[in-house]
């Protein structure tokens, strides 16, 4: 069974940066696509970014492209989300996801989420 644990969330001021990490346990995910979703209060969960097993292909929701960067370190079984120039609208619970086959989703495995709050 794959378990995904997110970390790095917290409170940041608008314009600041955060880096989220997601470490997998239970299985080596070097052959899995991984990614991030988020859910803001009162809104639908939305796709943020994903990355293929090698790190060679990345995908982003268009509205975040340029501010957020996804990367992975297969030796550490970890995927990252670097978030820069953050805005209050980025406030959400961020979820790590993984799937053996689908870099564009749907994703079979989900973490519990980490809260990110951006103050104005």
PDB file of C-alpha atoms in Angstrom:
ATOM      1  CA  UNK A   1       0.000   0.000   0.000  1.00  0.00           C
ATOM      2  CA  UNK A   2       1.326   3.428  -0.945  1.00  0.00           C
ATOM      3  CA  UNK A   3       1.257   6.168   1.666  1.00  0.00           C
ATOM      4  CA  UNK A   4       1.924   9.787   0.781  1.00  0.00           C
ATOM      5  CA  UNK A   5       2.846  12.308   3.453  1.00  0.00           C
ATOM      6  CA  UNK A   6       2.945  16.008   2.693  1.00  0.00           C
ATOM      7  CA  UNK A   7       4.963  18.576   4.608  1.00  0.00           C
ATOM      8  CA  UNK A   8       6.059  22.171   4.288  1.00  0.00           C
ATOM      9  CA  UNK A   9       2.701  23.878   4.515  1.00  0.00           C
ATOM     10  CA  UNK A  10       2.109  26.853   6.754  1.00  0.00           C
ATOM     11  CA  UNK A  11       1.473  30.566   6.831  1.00  0.00           C
ATOM     12  CA  UNK A  12       3.220  32.893   4.409  1.00  0.00           C
ATOM     13  CA  UNK A  13       2.752  36.519   3.451  1.00  0.00           C
ATOM     14  CA  UNK A  14       1.645  37.493  -0.022  1.00  0.00           C
ATOM     15  CA  UNK A  15       4.655  37.629  -2.323  1.00  0.00           C
ATOM     16  CA  UNK A  16       6.510  35.011  -0.319  1.00  0.00           C
ATOM     17  CA  UNK A  17       7.492  31.438  -1.136  1.00  0.00           C
ATOM     18  CA  UNK A  18       6.929  27.961   0.223  1.00  0.00           C
ATOM     19  CA  UNK A  19       8.173  24.562  -0.812  1.00  0.00           C
ATOM     20  CA  UNK A  20       5.958  21.576  -0.232  1.00  0.00           C
ATOM     21  CA  UNK A  21       7.369  18.086  -0.014  1.00  0.00           C
ATOM     22  CA  UNK A  22       5.660  14.746  -0.367  1.00  0.00           C
ATOM     23  CA  UNK A  23       7.408  11.579   0.668  1.00  0.00           C
ATOM     24  CA  UNK A  24       6.088   8.184  -0.245  1.00  0.00           C
ATOM     25  CA  UNK A  25       6.346   5.040   1.804  1.00  0.00           C
ATOM     26  CA  UNK A  26       5.264   1.488   1.287  1.00  0.00           C
ATOM     27  CA  UNK A  27       6.582   1.319  -2.230  1.00  0.00           C
ATOM     28  CA  UNK A  28       9.247   2.869  -4.395  1.00  0.00           C
ATOM     29  CA  UNK A  29       7.538   5.410  -6.601  1.00  0.00           C
ATOM     30  CA  UNK A  30      10.353   6.008  -9.053  1.00  0.00           C
ATOM     31  CA  UNK A  31       8.172   4.574 -11.822  1.00  0.00           C
ATOM     32  CA  UNK A  32       5.031   6.470 -10.790  1.00  0.00           C
ATOM     33  CA  UNK A  33       3.662   9.771 -11.979  1.00  0.00           C
ATOM     34  CA  UNK A  34       3.193  12.174  -9.088  1.00  0.00           C
ATOM     35  CA  UNK A  35       1.502  15.490  -8.657  1.00  0.00           C
ATOM     36  CA  UNK A  36      -0.357  18.036  -6.583  1.00  0.00           C
ATOM     37  CA  UNK A  37      -3.961  19.108  -6.234  1.00  0.00           C
ATOM     38  CA  UNK A  38      -5.417  21.802  -4.013  1.00  0.00           C
ATOM     39  CA  UNK A  39      -8.769  22.668  -2.523  1.00  0.00           C
ATOM     40  CA  UNK A  40      -9.603  26.137  -1.352  1.00  0.00           C
ATOM     41  CA  UNK A  41     -12.411  26.799   1.148  1.00  0.00           C
ATOM     42  CA  UNK A  42     -15.785  26.494  -0.550  1.00  0.00           C
ATOM     43  CA  UNK A  43     -14.264  25.487  -3.879  1.00  0.00           C
ATOM     44  CA  UNK A  44     -13.796  22.342  -5.909  1.00  0.00           C
ATOM     45  CA  UNK A  45     -10.554  20.439  -5.692  1.00  0.00           C
ATOM     46  CA  UNK A  46      -8.343  21.449  -8.614  1.00  0.00           C
ATOM     47  CA  UNK A  47      -5.311  20.057 -10.363  1.00  0.00           C
ATOM     48  CA  UNK A  48      -2.101  22.027  -9.754  1.00  0.00           C
ATOM     49  CA  UNK A  49       0.778  20.144 -11.374  1.00  0.00           C
ATOM     50  CA  UNK A  50       2.116  16.705 -12.190  1.00  0.00           C
ATOM     51  CA  UNK A  51       5.382  15.111 -13.223  1.00  0.00           C
ATOM     52  CA  UNK A  52       6.184  11.849 -14.955  1.00  0.00           C
ATOM     53  CA  UNK A  53       8.345   9.134 -13.448  1.00  0.00           C
ATOM     54  CA  UNK A  54      11.576  10.480 -14.896  1.00  0.00           C
ATOM     55  CA  UNK A  55      10.929  14.144 -14.218  1.00  0.00           C
ATOM     56  CA  UNK A  56      11.194  14.803 -17.926  1.00  0.00           C
ATOM     57  CA  UNK A  57       7.598  15.866 -18.423  1.00  0.00           C
ATOM     58  CA  UNK A  58       5.709  18.294 -16.266  1.00  0.00           C
ATOM     59  CA  UNK A  59       2.180  19.622 -16.461  1.00  0.00           C
ATOM     60  CA  UNK A  60       0.623  22.651 -14.812  1.00  0.00           C
ATOM     61  CA  UNK A  61      -2.715  24.307 -14.596  1.00  0.00           C
ATOM     62  CA  UNK A  62      -2.263  27.291 -16.883  1.00  0.00           C
ATOM     63  CA  UNK A  63      -3.084  29.876 -14.234  1.00  0.00           C
ATOM     64  CA  UNK A  64      -0.138  28.772 -12.048  1.00  0.00           C
ATOM     65  CA  UNK A  65       2.465  28.200 -14.696  1.00  0.00           C
ATOM     66  CA  UNK A  66       5.496  30.395 -14.018  1.00  0.00           C
ATOM     67  CA  UNK A  67       4.898  30.726 -10.293  1.00  0.00           C
ATOM     68  CA  UNK A  68       4.819  27.067  -9.248  1.00  0.00           C
ATOM     69  CA  UNK A  69       7.409  24.423 -10.104  1.00  0.00           C
ATOM     70  CA  UNK A  70       7.102  20.692  -9.578  1.00  0.00           C
ATOM     71  CA  UNK A  71      10.155  18.465  -9.283  1.00  0.00           C
ATOM     72  CA  UNK A  72      11.082  15.088  -7.880  1.00  0.00           C
ATOM     73  CA  UNK A  73      13.977  13.202  -6.347  1.00  0.00           C
ATOM     74  CA  UNK A  74      13.496   9.507  -6.986  1.00  0.00           C
ATOM     75  CA  UNK A  75      16.399   8.591  -4.719  1.00  0.00           C
ATOM     76  CA  UNK A  76      14.419  10.126  -1.846  1.00  0.00           C
ATOM     77  CA  UNK A  77      11.003   8.949  -3.072  1.00  0.00           C
ATOM     78  CA  UNK A  78       9.923  12.577  -2.825  1.00  0.00           C
ATOM     79  CA  UNK A  79       8.131  15.112  -4.983  1.00  0.00           C
ATOM     80  CA  UNK A  80       8.279  18.862  -4.395  1.00  0.00           C
ATOM     81  CA  UNK A  81       6.169  21.876  -5.215  1.00  0.00           C
ATOM     82  CA  UNK A  82       7.992  25.190  -5.157  1.00  0.00           C
ATOM     83  CA  UNK A  83       5.529  28.061  -4.863  1.00  0.00           C
ATOM     84  CA  UNK A  84       6.716  31.605  -5.497  1.00  0.00           C
ATOM     85  CA  UNK A  85       5.084  35.037  -5.583  1.00  0.00           C
ATOM     86  CA  UNK A  86       2.267  33.612  -3.565  1.00  0.00           C
ATOM     87  CA  UNK A  87      -1.167  35.214  -3.427  1.00  0.00           C
ATOM     88  CA  UNK A  88      -4.045  34.988  -0.966  1.00  0.00           C
ATOM     89  CA  UNK A  89      -5.913  32.981  -3.635  1.00  0.00           C
ATOM     90  CA  UNK A  90      -3.293  30.251  -3.208  1.00  0.00           C
ATOM     91  CA  UNK A  91      -4.703  29.542   0.249  1.00  0.00           C
ATOM     92  CA  UNK A  92      -5.848  25.937   0.184  1.00  0.00           C
ATOM     93  CA  UNK A  93      -5.187  22.424   1.378  1.00  0.00           C
ATOM     94  CA  UNK A  94      -2.593  20.923  -0.934  1.00  0.00           C
ATOM     95  CA  UNK A  95      -2.708  17.214  -1.682  1.00  0.00           C
ATOM     96  CA  UNK A  96       0.028  15.002  -3.053  1.00  0.00           C
ATOM     97  CA  UNK A  97      -1.033  12.353  -5.571  1.00  0.00           C
ATOM     98  CA  UNK A  98       0.550   9.399  -7.326  1.00  0.00           C
ATOM     99  CA  UNK A  99      -0.384   6.948 -10.023  1.00  0.00           C
ATOM    100  CA  UNK A 100       1.453   4.142 -11.708  1.00  0.00           C
ATOM    101  CA  UNK A 101       0.154   4.954 -15.180  1.00  0.00           C
ATOM    102  CA  UNK A 102      -1.435   8.353 -15.598  1.00  0.00           C
ATOM    103  CA  UNK A 103       0.643  11.530 -15.434  1.00  0.00           C
ATOM    104  CA  UNK A 104      -2.485  13.517 -16.325  1.00  0.00           C
ATOM    105  CA  UNK A 105      -4.716  11.676 -13.872  1.00  0.00           C
ATOM    106  CA  UNK A 106      -6.802  10.227 -12.494  1.00  0.00           C
ATOM    107  CA  UNK A 107      -4.539   9.400  -9.588  1.00  0.00           C
ATOM    108  CA  UNK A 108      -4.949   6.322  -7.444  1.00  0.00           C
ATOM    109  CA  UNK A 109      -3.099   7.496  -4.348  1.00  0.00           C
ATOM    110  CA  UNK A 110      -3.712  10.626  -2.292  1.00  0.00           C
ATOM    111  CA  UNK A 111      -2.053  12.120   0.754  1.00  0.00           C
ATOM    112  CA  UNK A 112      -3.915  13.642   3.687  1.00  0.00           C
ATOM    113  CA  UNK A 113      -3.109  17.189   2.643  1.00  0.00           C
ATOM    114  CA  UNK A 114      -1.186  20.099   4.081  1.00  0.00           C
ATOM    115  CA  UNK A 115      -2.650  23.523   4.777  1.00  0.00           C
ATOM    116  CA  UNK A 116      -1.179  26.551   3.044  1.00  0.00           C
ATOM    117  CA  UNK A 117      -2.375  29.985   4.094  1.00  0.00           C
ATOM    118  CA  UNK A 118      -1.293  33.170   2.352  1.00  0.00           C
ATOM    119  CA  UNK A 119      -1.965  36.388   4.226  1.00  0.00           C
ATOM    120  CA  UNK A 120      -2.481  39.702   2.460  1.00  0.00           C
TER     121      UNK A 120
END
